[in-house]
Amino acid sequence: MAFISKNRLLVVLIVIFIGLLGFYVVREYIASKHIYKPAYSENDKYNMVPKVYGVNEYSIVNISDEYMSKVYLIDYVNQLRTDMTAAYNLLNKEYRDKKFGSVSAFQDYINKSHYSNTLSKYYSEIIGGHNVYGAYDSYNNLYIFKTDGVLQYEVYLDDYTVEI
């Protein structure tokens, strides 16, 4: 008892050390029993939980020029395959009047050519405040999309008939 009263500080430090050591040992024992579920497992690899956005909350998405060129090309080629009149109406008015003149002349031109919705090369530039995407399909046909907004565009099938 006299030893404890003389070395009170040493006894307190030993008690604290034994308490911390015991806490560490118990924590490692529990962790080794896999009581806690890991943050990531192989089964959760493909489960995606969409983020729930609040009112007036949005996320910024950056879209490349290549991706936009693909979107416009796929959309226009689908118009060519499904509704030739709608595809004709998507042509720039001055361009379609000078190059084709009528829907039937446009249909003849399209029916004689091969076209694809596979993008082989592209370019983009800004002309007169409009984003312009040039897309070449797998048959090396040129489609020029002059945009006014997302999927609001007019089409040119060459770059020499009229000035874009």
JSON list of C-alpha atoms in Angstrom, two decimals:
[
{"chain": "A", "resi": 1, "resn": "MET", "atom": "CA", "xyz": [0.00, 0.00, 0.00]},
{"chain": "A", "resi": 2, "resn": "ALA", "atom": "CA", "xyz": [2.84, 2.35, 0.74]},
{"chain": "A", "resi": 3, "resn": "PHE", "atom": "CA", "xyz": [4.22, 1.65, -2.76]},
{"chain": "A", "resi": 4, "resn": "ILE", "atom": "CA", "xyz": [0.91, 2.70, -4.38]},
{"chain": "A", "resi": 5, "resn": "SER", "atom": "CA", "xyz": [0.65, 5.92, -2.38]},
{"chain": "A", "resi": 6, "resn": "LYS", "atom": "CA", "xyz": [4.25, 6.86, -3.21]},
{"chain": "A", "resi": 7, "resn": "ASN", "atom": "CA", "xyz": [3.98, 6.06, -6.95]},
{"chain": "A", "resi": 8, "resn": "ARG", "atom": "CA", "xyz": [0.40, 7.19, -7.67]},
{"chain": "A", "resi": 9, "resn": "LEU", "atom": "CA", "xyz": [1.30, 8.65, -11.09]},
{"chain": "A", "resi": 10, "resn": "LEU", "atom": "CA", "xyz": [3.02, 5.44, -12.19]},
{"chain": "A", "resi": 11, "resn": "VAL", "atom": "CA", "xyz": [-0.01, 3.36, -11.16]},
{"chain": "A", "resi": 12, "resn": "VAL", "atom": "CA", "xyz": [-2.39, 5.64, -13.11]},
{"chain": "A", "resi": 13, "resn": "LEU", "atom": "CA", "xyz": [-0.23, 5.36, -16.23]},
{"chain": "A", "resi": 14, "resn": "ILE", "atom": "CA", "xyz": [-0.09, 1.55, -15.92]},
{"chain": "A", "resi": 15, "resn": "VAL", "atom": "CA", "xyz": [-3.91, 1.36, -15.54]},
{"chain": "A", "resi": 16, "resn": "ILE", "atom": "CA", "xyz": [-4.40, 3.58, -18.62]},
{"chain": "A", "resi": 17, "resn": "PHE", "atom": "CA", "xyz": [-1.93, 1.47, -20.61]},
{"chain": "A", "resi": 18, "resn": "ILE", "atom": "CA", "xyz": [-3.68, -1.78, -19.65]},
{"chain": "A", "resi": 19, "resn": "GLY", "atom": "CA", "xyz": [-7.08, -0.23, -20.58]},
{"chain": "A", "resi": 20, "resn": "LEU", "atom": "CA", "xyz": [-5.86, 0.89, -24.01]},
{"chain": "A", "resi": 21, "resn": "LEU", "atom": "CA", "xyz": [-4.21, -2.47, -24.64]},
{"chain": "A", "resi": 22, "resn": "GLY", "atom": "CA", "xyz": [-7.43, -4.28, -23.71]},
{"chain": "A", "resi": 23, "resn": "PHE", "atom": "CA", "xyz": [-9.49, -2.01, -26.00]},
{"chain": "A", "resi": 24, "resn": "TYR", "atom": "CA", "xyz": [-7.11, -2.67, -28.91]},
{"chain": "A", "resi": 25, "resn": "VAL", "atom": "CA", "xyz": [-7.17, -6.45, -28.37]},
{"chain": "A", "resi": 26, "resn": "VAL", "atom": "CA", "xyz": [-10.99, -6.55, -28.19]},
{"chain": "A", "resi": 27, "resn": "ARG", "atom": "CA", "xyz": [-11.31, -4.38, -31.32]},
{"chain": "A", "resi": 28, "resn": "GLU", "atom": "CA", "xyz": [-8.95, -6.63, -33.31]},
{"chain": "A", "resi": 29, "resn": "TYR", "atom": "CA", "xyz": [-10.81, -9.73, -32.13]},
{"chain": "A", "resi": 30, "resn": "ILE", "atom": "CA", "xyz": [-14.17, -8.34, -33.28]},
{"chain": "A", "resi": 31, "resn": "ALA", "atom": "CA", "xyz": [-12.71, -7.23, -36.61]},
{"chain": "A", "resi": 32, "resn": "SER", "atom": "CA", "xyz": [-11.22, -10.70, -37.20]},
{"chain": "A", "resi": 33, "resn": "LYS", "atom": "CA", "xyz": [-14.67, -12.27, -36.79]},
{"chain": "A", "resi": 34, "resn": "HIS", "atom": "CA", "xyz": [-15.97, -10.13, -39.73]},
{"chain": "A", "resi": 35, "resn": "ILE", "atom": "CA", "xyz": [-18.80, -8.68, -37.73]},
{"chain": "A", "resi": 36, "resn": "TYR", "atom": "CA", "xyz": [-18.58, -5.50, -39.80]},
{"chain": "A", "resi": 37, "resn": "LYS", "atom": "CA", "xyz": [-19.61, -5.69, -43.45]},
{"chain": "A", "resi": 38, "resn": "PRO", "atom": "CA", "xyz": [-16.87, -4.39, -45.74]},
{"chain": "A", "resi": 39, "resn": "ALA", "atom": "CA", "xyz": [-17.60, -1.18, -47.64]},
{"chain": "A", "resi": 40, "resn": "TYR", "atom": "CA", "xyz": [-17.18, -2.95, -50.99]},
{"chain": "A", "resi": 41, "resn": "SER", "atom": "CA", "xyz": [-17.74, -6.57, -51.93]},
{"chain": "A", "resi": 42, "resn": "GLU", "atom": "CA", "xyz": [-17.77, -8.43, -55.25]},
{"chain": "A", "resi": 43, "resn": "ASN", "atom": "CA", "xyz": [-21.56, -8.84, -55.09]},
{"chain": "A", "resi": 44, "resn": "ASP", "atom": "CA", "xyz": [-22.03, -5.08, -54.82]},
{"chain": "A", "resi": 45, "resn": "LYS", "atom": "CA", "xyz": [-19.85, -4.36, -57.85]},
{"chain": "A", "resi": 46, "resn": "TYR", "atom": "CA", "xyz": [-22.76, -3.75, -60.25]},
{"chain": "A", "resi": 47, "resn": "ASN", "atom": "CA", "xyz": [-25.32, -2.33, -57.85]},
{"chain": "A", "resi": 48, "resn": "MET", "atom": "CA", "xyz": [-25.65, 1.38, -58.40]},
{"chain": "A", "resi": 49, "resn": "VAL", "atom": "CA", "xyz": [-27.84, 3.52, -56.24]},
{"chain": "A", "resi": 50, "resn": "PRO", "atom": "CA", "xyz": [-28.85, 6.69, -58.06]},
{"chain": "A", "resi": 51, "resn": "LYS", "atom": "CA", "xyz": [-28.35, 9.95, -56.24]},
{"chain": "A", "resi": 52, "resn": "VAL", "atom": "CA", "xyz": [-31.56, 11.60, -55.21]},
{"chain": "A", "resi": 53, "resn": "TYR", "atom": "CA", "xyz": [-31.41, 15.25, -56.08]},
{"chain": "A", "resi": 54, "resn": "GLY", "atom": "CA", "xyz": [-33.22, 17.91, -54.11]},
{"chain": "A", "resi": 55, "resn": "VAL", "atom": "CA", "xyz": [-35.20, 20.80, -55.48]},
{"chain": "A", "resi": 56, "resn": "ASN", "atom": "CA", "xyz": [-33.14, 22.95, -57.85]},
{"chain": "A", "resi": 57, "resn": "GLU", "atom": "CA", "xyz": [-30.12, 20.65, -57.49]},
{"chain": "A", "resi": 58, "resn": "TYR", "atom": "CA", "xyz": [-28.28, 19.35, -60.53]},
{"chain": "A", "resi": 59, "resn": "SER", "atom": "CA", "xyz": [-25.04, 17.74, -61.48]},
{"chain": "A", "resi": 60, "resn": "ILE", "atom": "CA", "xyz": [-22.67, 18.94, -64.17]},
{"chain": "A", "resi": 61, "resn": "VAL", "atom": "CA", "xyz": [-21.98, 16.50, -66.99]},
{"chain": "A", "resi": 62, "resn": "ASN", "atom": "CA", "xyz": [-19.23, 17.10, -69.51]},
{"chain": "A", "resi": 63, "resn": "ILE", "atom": "CA", "xyz": [-19.95, 15.66, -72.94]},
{"chain": "A", "resi": 64, "resn": "SER", "atom": "CA", "xyz": [-17.20, 15.35, -75.52]},
{"chain": "A", "resi": 65, "resn": "ASP", "atom": "CA", "xyz": [-17.43, 16.59, -79.10]},
{"chain": "A", "resi": 66, "resn": "GLU", "atom": "CA", "xyz": [-16.98, 13.02, -80.31]},
{"chain": "A", "resi": 67, "resn": "TYR", "atom": "CA", "xyz": [-19.99, 11.87, -78.30]},
{"chain": "A", "resi": 68, "resn": "MET", "atom": "CA", "xyz": [-22.13, 14.75, -79.60]},
{"chain": "A", "resi": 69, "resn": "SER", "atom": "CA", "xyz": [-21.08, 13.94, -83.17]},
{"chain": "A", "resi": 70, "resn": "LYS", "atom": "CA", "xyz": [-22.18, 10.33, -82.62]},
{"chain": "A", "resi": 71, "resn": "VAL", "atom": "CA", "xyz": [-25.51, 11.43, -81.17]},
{"chain": "A", "resi": 72, "resn": "TYR", "atom": "CA", "xyz": [-26.28, 13.71, -84.12]},
{"chain": "A", "resi": 73, "resn": "LEU", "atom": "CA", "xyz": [-25.15, 11.13, -86.68]},
{"chain": "A", "resi": 74, "resn": "ILE", "atom": "CA", "xyz": [-27.21, 8.33, -85.15]},
{"chain": "A", "resi": 75, "resn": "ASP", "atom": "CA", "xyz": [-30.26, 10.57, -84.87]},
{"chain": "A", "resi": 76, "resn": "TYR", "atom": "CA", "xyz": [-30.06, 11.76, -88.47]},
{"chain": "A", "resi": 77, "resn": "VAL", "atom": "CA", "xyz": [-29.39, 8.32, -89.96]},
{"chain": "A", "resi": 78, "resn": "ASN", "atom": "CA", "xyz": [-32.37, 6.98, -88.02]},
{"chain": "A", "resi": 79, "resn": "GLN", "atom": "CA", "xyz": [-34.43, 9.79, -89.57]},
{"chain": "A", "resi": 80, "resn": "LEU", "atom": "CA", "xyz": [-33.16, 8.71, -93.01]},
{"chain": "A", "resi": 81, "resn": "ARG", "atom": "CA", "xyz": [-34.23, 5.13, -92.35]},
{"chain": "A", "resi": 82, "resn": "THR", "atom": "CA", "xyz": [-37.62, 5.84, -90.81]},
{"chain": "A", "resi": 83, "resn": "ASP", "atom": "CA", "xyz": [-38.95, 9.12, -92.22]},
{"chain": "A", "resi": 84, "resn": "MET", "atom": "CA", "xyz": [-37.33, 10.47, -95.36]},
{"chain": "A", "resi": 85, "resn": "THR", "atom": "CA", "xyz": [-39.50, 13.61, -95.36]},
{"chain": "A", "resi": 86, "resn": "ALA", "atom": "CA", "xyz": [-38.42, 14.51, -91.82]},
{"chain": "A", "resi": 87, "resn": "ALA", "atom": "CA", "xyz": [-34.78, 13.93, -92.81]},
{"chain": "A", "resi": 88, "resn": "TYR", "atom": "CA", "xyz": [-35.29, 16.21, -95.83]},
{"chain": "A", "resi": 89, "resn": "ASN", "atom": "CA", "xyz": [-36.82, 18.89, -93.59]},
{"chain": "A", "resi": 90, "resn": "LEU", "atom": "CA", "xyz": [-33.78, 18.74, -91.29]},
{"chain": "A", "resi": 91, "resn": "LEU", "atom": "CA", "xyz": [-31.58, 19.91, -94.17]},
{"chain": "A", "resi": 92, "resn": "ASN", "atom": "CA", "xyz": [-30.76, 23.61, -94.22]},
{"chain": "A", "resi": 93, "resn": "LYS", "atom": "CA", "xyz": [-33.43, 25.33, -96.37]},
{"chain": "A", "resi": 94, "resn": "GLU", "atom": "CA", "xyz": [-30.99, 27.10, -98.68]},
{"chain": "A", "resi": 95, "resn": "TYR", "atom": "CA", "xyz": [-28.91, 23.92, -99.03]},
{"chain": "A", "resi": 96, "resn": "ARG", "atom": "CA", "xyz": [-31.83, 21.60, -99.78]},
{"chain": "A", "resi": 97, "resn": "ASP", "atom": "CA", "xyz": [-33.34, 24.01, -102.35]},
{"chain": "A", "resi": 98, "resn": "LYS", "atom": "CA", "xyz": [-30.03, 24.43, -104.16]},
{"chain": "A", "resi": 99, "resn": "LYS", "atom": "CA", "xyz": [-28.86, 20.80, -103.97]},
{"chain": "A", "resi": 100, "resn": "PHE", "atom": "CA", "xyz": [-32.11, 18.80, -104.29]},
{"chain": "A", "resi": 101, "resn": "GLY", "atom": "CA", "xyz": [-35.13, 21.01, -104.90]},
{"chain": "A", "resi": 102, "resn": "SER", "atom": "CA", "xyz": [-37.67, 18.36, -103.89]},
{"chain": "A", "resi": 103, "resn": "VAL", "atom": "CA", "xyz": [-38.17, 15.43, -101.54]},
{"chain": "A", "resi": 104, "resn": "SER", "atom": "CA", "xyz": [-38.21, 12.96, -104.44]},
{"chain": "A", "resi": 105, "resn": "ALA", "atom": "CA", "xyz": [-34.79, 14.14, -105.69]},
{"chain": "A", "resi": 106, "resn": "PHE", "atom": "CA", "xyz": [-33.49, 13.78, -102.11]},
{"chain": "A", "resi": 107, "resn": "GLN", "atom": "CA", "xyz": [-34.96, 10.26, -101.87]},
{"chain": "A", "resi": 108, "resn": "ASP", "atom": "CA", "xyz": [-33.31, 9.28, -105.14]},
{"chain": "A", "resi": 109, "resn": "TYR", "atom": "CA", "xyz": [-29.96, 10.63, -103.90]},
{"chain": "A", "resi": 110, "resn": "ILE", "atom": "CA", "xyz": [-30.22, 8.75, -100.58]},
{"chain": "A", "resi": 111, "resn": "ASN", "atom": "CA", "xyz": [-31.40, 5.51, -102.20]},
{"chain": "A", "resi": 112, "resn": "LYS", "atom": "CA", "xyz": [-28.39, 5.51, -104.54]},
{"chain": "A", "resi": 113, "resn": "SER", "atom": "CA", "xyz": [-25.86, 6.03, -101.74]},
{"chain": "A", "resi": 114, "resn": "HIS", "atom": "CA", "xyz": [-24.75, 3.90, -98.82]},
{"chain": "A", "resi": 115, "resn": "TYR", "atom": "CA", "xyz": [-24.90, 5.35, -95.35]},
{"chain": "A", "resi": 116, "resn": "SER", "atom": "CA", "xyz": [-24.19, 4.18, -91.83]},
{"chain": "A", "resi": 117, "resn": "ASN", "atom": "CA", "xyz": [-24.65, 5.42, -88.29]},
{"chain": "A", "resi": 118, "resn": "THR", "atom": "CA", "xyz": [-21.10, 4.39, -87.32]},
{"chain": "A", "resi": 119, "resn": "LEU", "atom": "CA", "xyz": [-18.83, 7.38, -86.73]},
{"chain": "A", "resi": 120, "resn": "SER", "atom": "CA", "xyz": [-15.39, 6.98, -88.28]},
{"chain": "A", "resi": 121, "resn": "LYS", "atom": "CA", "xyz": [-14.04, 10.51, -87.78]},
{"chain": "A", "resi": 122, "resn": "TYR", "atom": "CA", "xyz": [-15.35, 13.89, -86.73]},
{"chain": "A", "resi": 123, "resn": "TYR", "atom": "CA", "xyz": [-14.53, 17.53, -86.19]},
{"chain": "A", "resi": 124, "resn": "SER", "atom": "CA", "xyz": [-16.16, 20.40, -84.35]},
{"chain": "A", "resi": 125, "resn": "GLU", "atom": "CA", "xyz": [-15.94, 24.15, -84.57]},
{"chain": "A", "resi": 126, "resn": "ILE", "atom": "CA", "xyz": [-17.92, 27.26, -83.77]},
{"chain": "A", "resi": 127, "resn": "ILE", "atom": "CA", "xyz": [-19.23, 29.21, -86.76]},
{"chain": "A", "resi": 128, "resn": "GLY", "atom": "CA", "xyz": [-21.35, 32.31, -86.26]},
{"chain": "A", "resi": 129, "resn": "GLY", "atom": "CA", "xyz": [-22.12, 31.44, -82.65]},
{"chain": "A", "resi": 130, "resn": "HIS", "atom": "CA", "xyz": [-23.33, 27.93, -83.54]},
{"chain": "A", "resi": 131, "resn": "ASN", "atom": "CA", "xyz": [-21.61, 24.68, -82.68]},
{"chain": "A", "resi": 132, "resn": "VAL", "atom": "CA", "xyz": [-20.90, 22.83, -85.91]},
{"chain": "A", "resi": 133, "resn": "TYR", "atom": "CA", "xyz": [-20.13, 19.11, -85.85]},
{"chain": "A", "resi": 134, "resn": "GLY", "atom": "CA", "xyz": [-18.79, 17.36, -88.93]},
{"chain": "A", "resi": 135, "resn": "ALA", "atom": "CA", "xyz": [-19.25, 13.61, -88.84]},
{"chain": "A", "resi": 136, "resn": "TYR", "atom": "CA", "xyz": [-17.99, 11.02, -91.31]},
{"chain": "A", "resi": 137, "resn": "ASP", "atom": "CA", "xyz": [-19.72, 7.65, -91.32]},
{"chain": "A", "resi": 138, "resn": "SER", "atom": "CA", "xyz": [-18.08, 4.32, -92.12]},
{"chain": "A", "resi": 139, "resn": "TYR", "atom": "CA", "xyz": [-18.70, 4.92, -95.87]},
{"chain": "A", "resi": 140, "resn": "ASN", "atom": "CA", "xyz": [-16.84, 8.24, -95.59]},
{"chain": "A", "resi": 141, "resn": "ASN", "atom": "CA", "xyz": [-20.04, 10.28, -96.15]},
{"chain": "A", "resi": 142, "resn": "LEU", "atom": "CA", "xyz": [-19.92, 13.74, -94.59]},
{"chain": "A", "resi": 143, "resn": "TYR", "atom": "CA", "xyz": [-22.76, 15.02, -92.42]},
{"chain": "A", "resi": 144, "resn": "ILE", "atom": "CA", "xyz": [-22.44, 18.55, -91.06]},
{"chain": "A", "resi": 145, "resn": "PHE", "atom": "CA", "xyz": [-24.69, 19.42, -88.14]},
{"chain": "A", "resi": 146, "resn": "LYS", "atom": "CA", "xyz": [-25.18, 23.11, -87.31]},
{"chain": "A", "resi": 147, "resn": "THR", "atom": "CA", "xyz": [-26.76, 23.20, -83.87]},
{"chain": "A", "resi": 148, "resn": "ASP", "atom": "CA", "xyz": [-29.06, 25.67, -82.17]},
{"chain": "A", "resi": 149, "resn": "GLY", "atom": "CA", "xyz": [-29.41, 23.59, -79.00]},
{"chain": "A", "resi": 150, "resn": "VAL", "atom": "CA", "xyz": [-29.41, 19.98, -77.94]},
{"chain": "A", "resi": 151, "resn": "LEU", "atom": "CA", "xyz": [-30.81, 17.93, -80.85]},
{"chain": "A", "resi": 152, "resn": "GLN", "atom": "CA", "xyz": [-31.97, 21.13, -82.56]},
{"chain": "A", "resi": 153, "resn": "TYR", "atom": "CA", "xyz": [-29.91, 21.13, -85.71]},
{"chain": "A", "resi": 154, "resn": "GLU", "atom": "CA", "xyz": [-29.85, 21.55, -89.43]},
{"chain": "A", "resi": 155, "resn": "VAL", "atom": "CA", "xyz": [-27.88, 19.28, -91.73]},
{"chain": "A", "resi": 156, "resn": "TYR", "atom": "CA", "xyz": [-25.58, 19.79, -94.70]},
{"chain": "A", "resi": 157, "resn": "LEU", "atom": "CA", "xyz": [-24.40, 16.76, -96.67]},
{"chain": "A", "resi": 158, "resn": "ASP", "atom": "CA", "xyz": [-21.38, 18.57, -98.13]},
{"chain": "A", "resi": 159, "resn": "ASP", "atom": "CA", "xyz": [-19.39, 21.70, -97.46]},
{"chain": "A", "resi": 160, "resn": "TYR", "atom": "CA", "xyz": [-19.23, 23.17, -100.97]},
{"chain": "A", "resi": 161, "resn": "THR", "atom": "CA", "xyz": [-22.87, 23.68, -102.12]},
{"chain": "A", "resi": 162, "resn": "VAL", "atom": "CA", "xyz": [-23.60, 26.58, -99.75]},
{"chain": "A", "resi": 163, "resn": "GLU", "atom": "CA", "xyz": [-21.59, 28.39, -97.12]},
{"chain": "A", "resi": 164, "resn": "ILE", "atom": "CA", "xyz": [-22.22, 27.06, -93.64]}
]
